[in-house]
Coordinates of C-alpha atoms and ligand atoms in Angstrom, one line a residue:
M848 CA 7.9 5.9 -20.5
M849 CA 6.3 8.2 -18.0
L850 CA 7.5 7.7 -14.4
I851 CA 4.5 7.7 -12.0
I852 CA 5.2 9.3 -8.6
A853 CA 3.0 7.7 -5.9
G854 CA 2.6 9.0 -2.4
H855 CA 3.7 6.6 0.3
R856 CA 1.0 5.9 3.0
G857 CA -0.8 9.0 1.5
A858 CA 1.9 11.6 1.6
K859 CA 3.8 10.5 4.7
G860 CA 6.4 13.2 4.7
S861 CA 3.9 16.1 5.1
T862 CA 0.8 14.6 6.6
P863 CA 0.0 11.8 9.1
E864 CA 0.4 8.5 7.3
N865 CA -2.7 6.5 6.2
T866 CA -5.2 9.3 6.9
L867 CA -7.8 11.1 4.8
A868 CA -5.6 14.2 5.2
G869 CA -2.9 12.3 3.3
L870 CA -5.3 11.7 0.4
D871 CA -6.2 15.5 0.4
R872 CA -2.4 16.3 0.3
A873 CA -1.8 13.8 -2.6
A874 CA -4.7 15.4 -4.6
E875 CA -3.3 18.9 -3.8
L876 CA 0.1 17.8 -5.2
G877 CA -1.6 16.6 -8.3
L878 CA -0.6 13.0 -7.8
A879 CA -2.3 10.2 -9.7
W880 CA -1.5 7.3 -7.3
V881 CA -1.3 6.8 -3.6
E882 CA 0.0 3.7 -1.7
F883 CA -1.6 2.8 1.7
D884 CA -1.8 -0.2 4.1
C885 CA -4.7 -2.2 5.3
F886 CA -5.6 -5.1 7.6
L887 CA -8.5 -6.2 9.9
T888 CA -9.9 -5.0 13.2
K889 CA -11.2 -7.2 15.9
D890 CA -14.7 -7.2 14.3
H891 CA -13.1 -8.1 11.0
Q892 CA -13.5 -4.6 9.4
P893 CA -10.6 -3.6 7.0
V894 CA -8.9 -0.5 8.5
V895 CA -6.2 1.7 7.1
F896 CA -3.1 1.5 9.3
H897 CA 0.5 0.3 8.9
D898 CA 1.7 -1.0 12.2
E899 CA 0.4 -4.0 14.1
H900 CA 0.4 -1.7 17.2
L901 CA -1.2 1.6 17.8
E902 CA 1.4 3.6 19.7
R903 CA 3.5 5.1 16.9
C904 CA 0.7 6.6 14.9
S905 CA -2.2 7.3 17.3
N906 CA -2.9 8.0 20.9
G907 CA -4.1 4.4 21.4
R908 CA -2.2 1.5 23.0
G909 CA -1.9 -2.2 22.1
K910 CA -2.7 -4.1 19.0
V911 CA -5.0 -2.8 16.3
A912 CA -6.6 -6.2 16.0
D913 CA -7.7 -6.1 19.7
Y914 CA -10.1 -3.2 19.0
S915 CA -13.3 -2.9 17.0
L916 CA -13.5 -0.4 14.2
A917 CA -15.8 1.8 16.3
Q918 CA -13.3 1.8 19.1
L919 CA -10.4 2.6 16.8
Q920 CA -12.3 5.5 15.3
Q921 CA -12.4 7.2 18.7
L922 CA -8.6 7.6 18.5
D923 CA -6.6 10.6 17.4
A924 CA -4.3 9.6 14.5
G925 CA -3.0 13.1 13.7
S926 CA -1.6 14.8 16.8
W927 CA 1.5 12.5 17.0
F928 CA 2.5 14.0 13.6
D929 CA 1.6 17.6 14.2
P930 CA -1.0 19.3 16.5
R931 CA -2.4 20.8 13.3
F932 CA -3.8 17.4 12.5
A933 CA -5.4 16.8 15.9
G934 CA -8.7 14.9 15.4
E935 CA -7.6 13.1 12.3
H936 CA -9.1 9.6 12.5
I937 CA -7.9 6.1 11.6
P938 CA -10.0 5.6 8.4
S939 CA -12.0 2.5 7.6
L940 CA -11.1 1.0 4.2
R941 CA -14.6 2.2 3.1
Q942 CA -14.0 5.8 4.1
Y943 CA -10.6 5.7 2.4
L944 CA -11.9 4.3 -0.8
L945 CA -14.8 6.7 -1.0
H946 CA -12.6 9.7 -0.3
A947 CA -10.0 8.6 -2.9
K948 CA -12.8 8.1 -5.4
R949 CA -14.2 11.6 -4.8
L950 CA -10.7 13.0 -5.3
G951 CA -10.1 10.9 -8.5
L952 CA -7.0 9.2 -7.0
K953 CA -5.8 5.8 -8.0
L954 CA -4.9 3.5 -5.2
N955 CA -2.2 0.9 -4.4
L956 CA -3.8 -1.0 -1.6
E957 CA -1.1 -2.9 0.4
L958 CA -2.5 -5.8 2.3
K959 CA -0.6 -6.3 5.5
Y960 CA -0.3 -9.8 6.8
H961 CA -0.3 -9.6 10.6
Q962 CA -1.1 -13.3 11.2
Q963 CA -4.8 -12.8 10.5
P964 CA -6.9 -15.4 8.7
R965 CA -6.0 -14.7 5.0
Q966 CA -9.4 -15.7 3.6
Q967 CA -11.2 -13.4 6.0
L968 CA -9.0 -10.4 5.1
V969 CA -9.3 -11.0 1.4
E970 CA -13.1 -11.4 1.5
A971 CA -13.5 -8.3 3.7
V972 CA -11.4 -6.2 1.4
L973 CA -13.0 -7.3 -1.8
S974 CA -16.4 -6.8 -0.4
E975 CA -15.6 -3.2 0.5
I976 CA -14.2 -2.5 -2.9
E977 CA -17.4 -3.8 -4.4
H978 CA -19.6 -1.9 -1.9
C979 CA -17.8 1.4 -2.8
D980 CA -18.0 0.5 -6.5
F981 CA -14.3 1.6 -6.7
P982 CA -13.1 1.4 -10.3
L983 CA -10.8 -1.6 -10.7
S984 CA -8.9 0.3 -13.4
D985 CA -7.8 2.7 -10.5
L986 CA -6.8 -0.1 -8.2
L987 CA -3.7 -2.2 -7.7
I988 CA -3.4 -4.6 -4.7
S989 CA 0.0 -5.6 -3.4
S990 CA 1.4 -7.6 -0.5
F991 CA 4.7 -9.0 0.8
D992 CA 2.7 -12.1 1.6
H993 CA 2.6 -14.3 -1.6
Q994 CA -0.2 -16.4 -0.1
L995 CA -2.5 -13.4 0.1
M996 CA -1.7 -12.6 -3.5
L997 CA -2.7 -16.1 -4.6
F998 CA -5.9 -15.9 -2.6
I999 CA -6.9 -12.7 -4.4
H1000 CA -5.9 -14.1 -7.7
H1001 CA -8.3 -17.0 -7.1
H1002 CA -11.2 -15.0 -5.7
A1003 CA -11.0 -12.0 -8.0
P1004 CA -8.8 -12.6 -11.0
E1005 CA -9.9 -9.3 -12.5
V1006 CA -8.0 -7.3 -9.9
D1007 CA -4.5 -6.0 -10.8
L1008 CA -1.9 -7.5 -8.4
A1009 CA 1.7 -6.6 -7.6
Q1010 CA 4.1 -8.7 -5.5
L1011 CA 6.1 -6.8 -2.9
Y1012 CA 9.6 -7.8 -2.3
E1013 CA 12.4 -6.9 0.2
D1014 CA 15.0 -9.4 -0.9
I1015 CA 14.0 -10.6 -4.3
P1016 CA 13.8 -14.5 -4.3
E1017 CA 15.4 -16.6 -7.0
N1018 CA 11.9 -17.9 -8.0
W1019 CA 10.4 -14.4 -8.5
Q1020 CA 9.4 -15.1 -12.1
L1021 CA 7.4 -18.2 -11.0
Q1022 CA 5.7 -16.3 -8.2
L1023 CA 4.7 -13.5 -10.6
Q1024 CA 3.3 -16.0 -13.1
D1025 CA 1.4 -18.0 -10.4
M1026 CA -0.5 -14.9 -9.2
N1027 CA -0.8 -13.4 -12.7
A1028 CA 0.9 -10.2 -11.5
V1029 CA 0.9 -7.1 -13.5
A1030 CA 3.7 -5.5 -11.4
C1031 CA 6.6 -6.1 -9.1
H1032 CA 7.2 -3.7 -6.2
C1033 CA 10.8 -3.8 -4.9
D1034 CA 12.9 -2.1 -2.3
Y1035 CA 15.2 0.1 -4.4
R1036 CA 18.2 -0.7 -2.2
R1037 CA 18.0 -4.4 -3.1
L1038 CA 17.3 -4.0 -6.8
T1039 CA 20.2 -4.0 -9.3
P1040 CA 19.7 -2.4 -12.7
E1041 CA 20.3 -5.9 -14.2
L1042 CA 17.5 -7.5 -12.2
A1043 CA 15.3 -4.5 -13.0
K1044 CA 15.9 -5.0 -16.7
Q1045 CA 15.0 -8.7 -16.4
I1046 CA 11.8 -7.9 -14.6
K1047 CA 10.8 -5.5 -17.3
L1048 CA 11.8 -7.8 -20.1
A1049 CA 9.6 -10.5 -18.5
G1050 CA 6.7 -8.1 -19.1
Y1051 CA 6.0 -6.7 -15.7
R1052 CA 5.6 -3.1 -14.5
L1053 CA 8.3 -2.2 -12.0
S1054 CA 7.9 0.0 -9.0
T1055 CA 10.3 0.9 -6.2
Y1056 CA 9.8 2.0 -2.6
T1057 CA 10.5 4.1 -0.5
V1058 CA 12.5 6.6 -2.6
N1059 CA 13.0 10.0 -0.9
E1060 CA 16.0 11.4 -2.7
P1061 CA 16.0 11.6 -6.5
T1062 CA 19.7 10.7 -6.7
E1063 CA 19.1 7.4 -5.0
I1064 CA 17.6 5.7 -8.1
T1065 CA 19.5 7.2 -11.0
A1066 CA 20.8 3.8 -12.2
L1067 CA 17.3 2.2 -12.0
L1068 CA 15.4 5.1 -13.7
P1069 CA 15.4 3.6 -17.2
W1070 CA 13.5 0.5 -15.9
L1071 CA 11.0 2.1 -13.5
D1072 CA 7.3 2.6 -14.1
M1073 CA 6.5 4.0 -10.7
L1074 CA 8.3 5.1 -7.5
I1075 CA 6.7 5.3 -4.1
S1076 CA 7.8 8.3 -2.0
D1077 CA 7.1 9.9 1.4
F1078 CA 8.0 13.2 -0.3
P1079 CA 6.4 13.0 -3.8
E1080 CA 6.7 16.7 -4.1
R1081 CA 10.5 16.3 -4.5
F1082 CA 10.0 14.4 -7.8
I1083 CA 7.3 16.5 -9.4
Ligands
G3P577 O1 4.1 -0.7 -0.7 C1 5.4 -0.2 -0.6 C2 5.8 0.0 0.9 O2 4.8 0.6 1.6 C3 6.1 -1.3 1.6 O3 6.6 -1.2 2.9 O4 6.4 -1.2 5.3 O5 6.1 0.9 4.0 O6 4.4 -0.8 4.0 P1 5.8 -0.5 4.1
MG578 MG1 2.9 0.0 2.5

């Protein structure tokens, strides 16, 4: 089995997370897959950002959801990481999808649940995917929020889904069945080789995050399909 190395939030170790520069870096490294995060702006546009608040990864202040997409796109989302990335913007989902498509990258879109209406988030995201004509074969949607996964499963059963877990609940198999998951994405620190084996034997693809040292996952390696890393270059 070929282990897929996916870049976390683009390639978070070497470029500002969740930016187009991260996609360029992933392509430069020859990666096939990139993971990124997404939720809604004040005017209900899907935007590519991880935190609920702007401070850590931009020169803005306050909650992302209190600003329109146009306002967010005035911000600098690169300088905090390195002055070389000054002027890097917070991408809309549309810009991110189109850029990835141009680069031929496959995407793991992680839907962040920041207490926004789930239906609105799912509808907005699906509509952008359709607008961009992004190939579904190159897309995997994941979330820690199981309700969001169920919503997508009902609205767009053709989209590949992965449940994200921190602690893996006892009813994981039932949850994966209910959303017709293709994959399960787990925190490698909370996944035992025995559980990894069970997930694989149940027929799911298995991915771990966020693995930055090759030695950290030696015992899990036989069961892994993909690992998500800030430093994918360490695994190539
Ligand atoms: O999708 C894997 C990983 O990104 C989940 O955690 O907080 O980095 O989005 P987080
Ligand atoms: Mg993520």
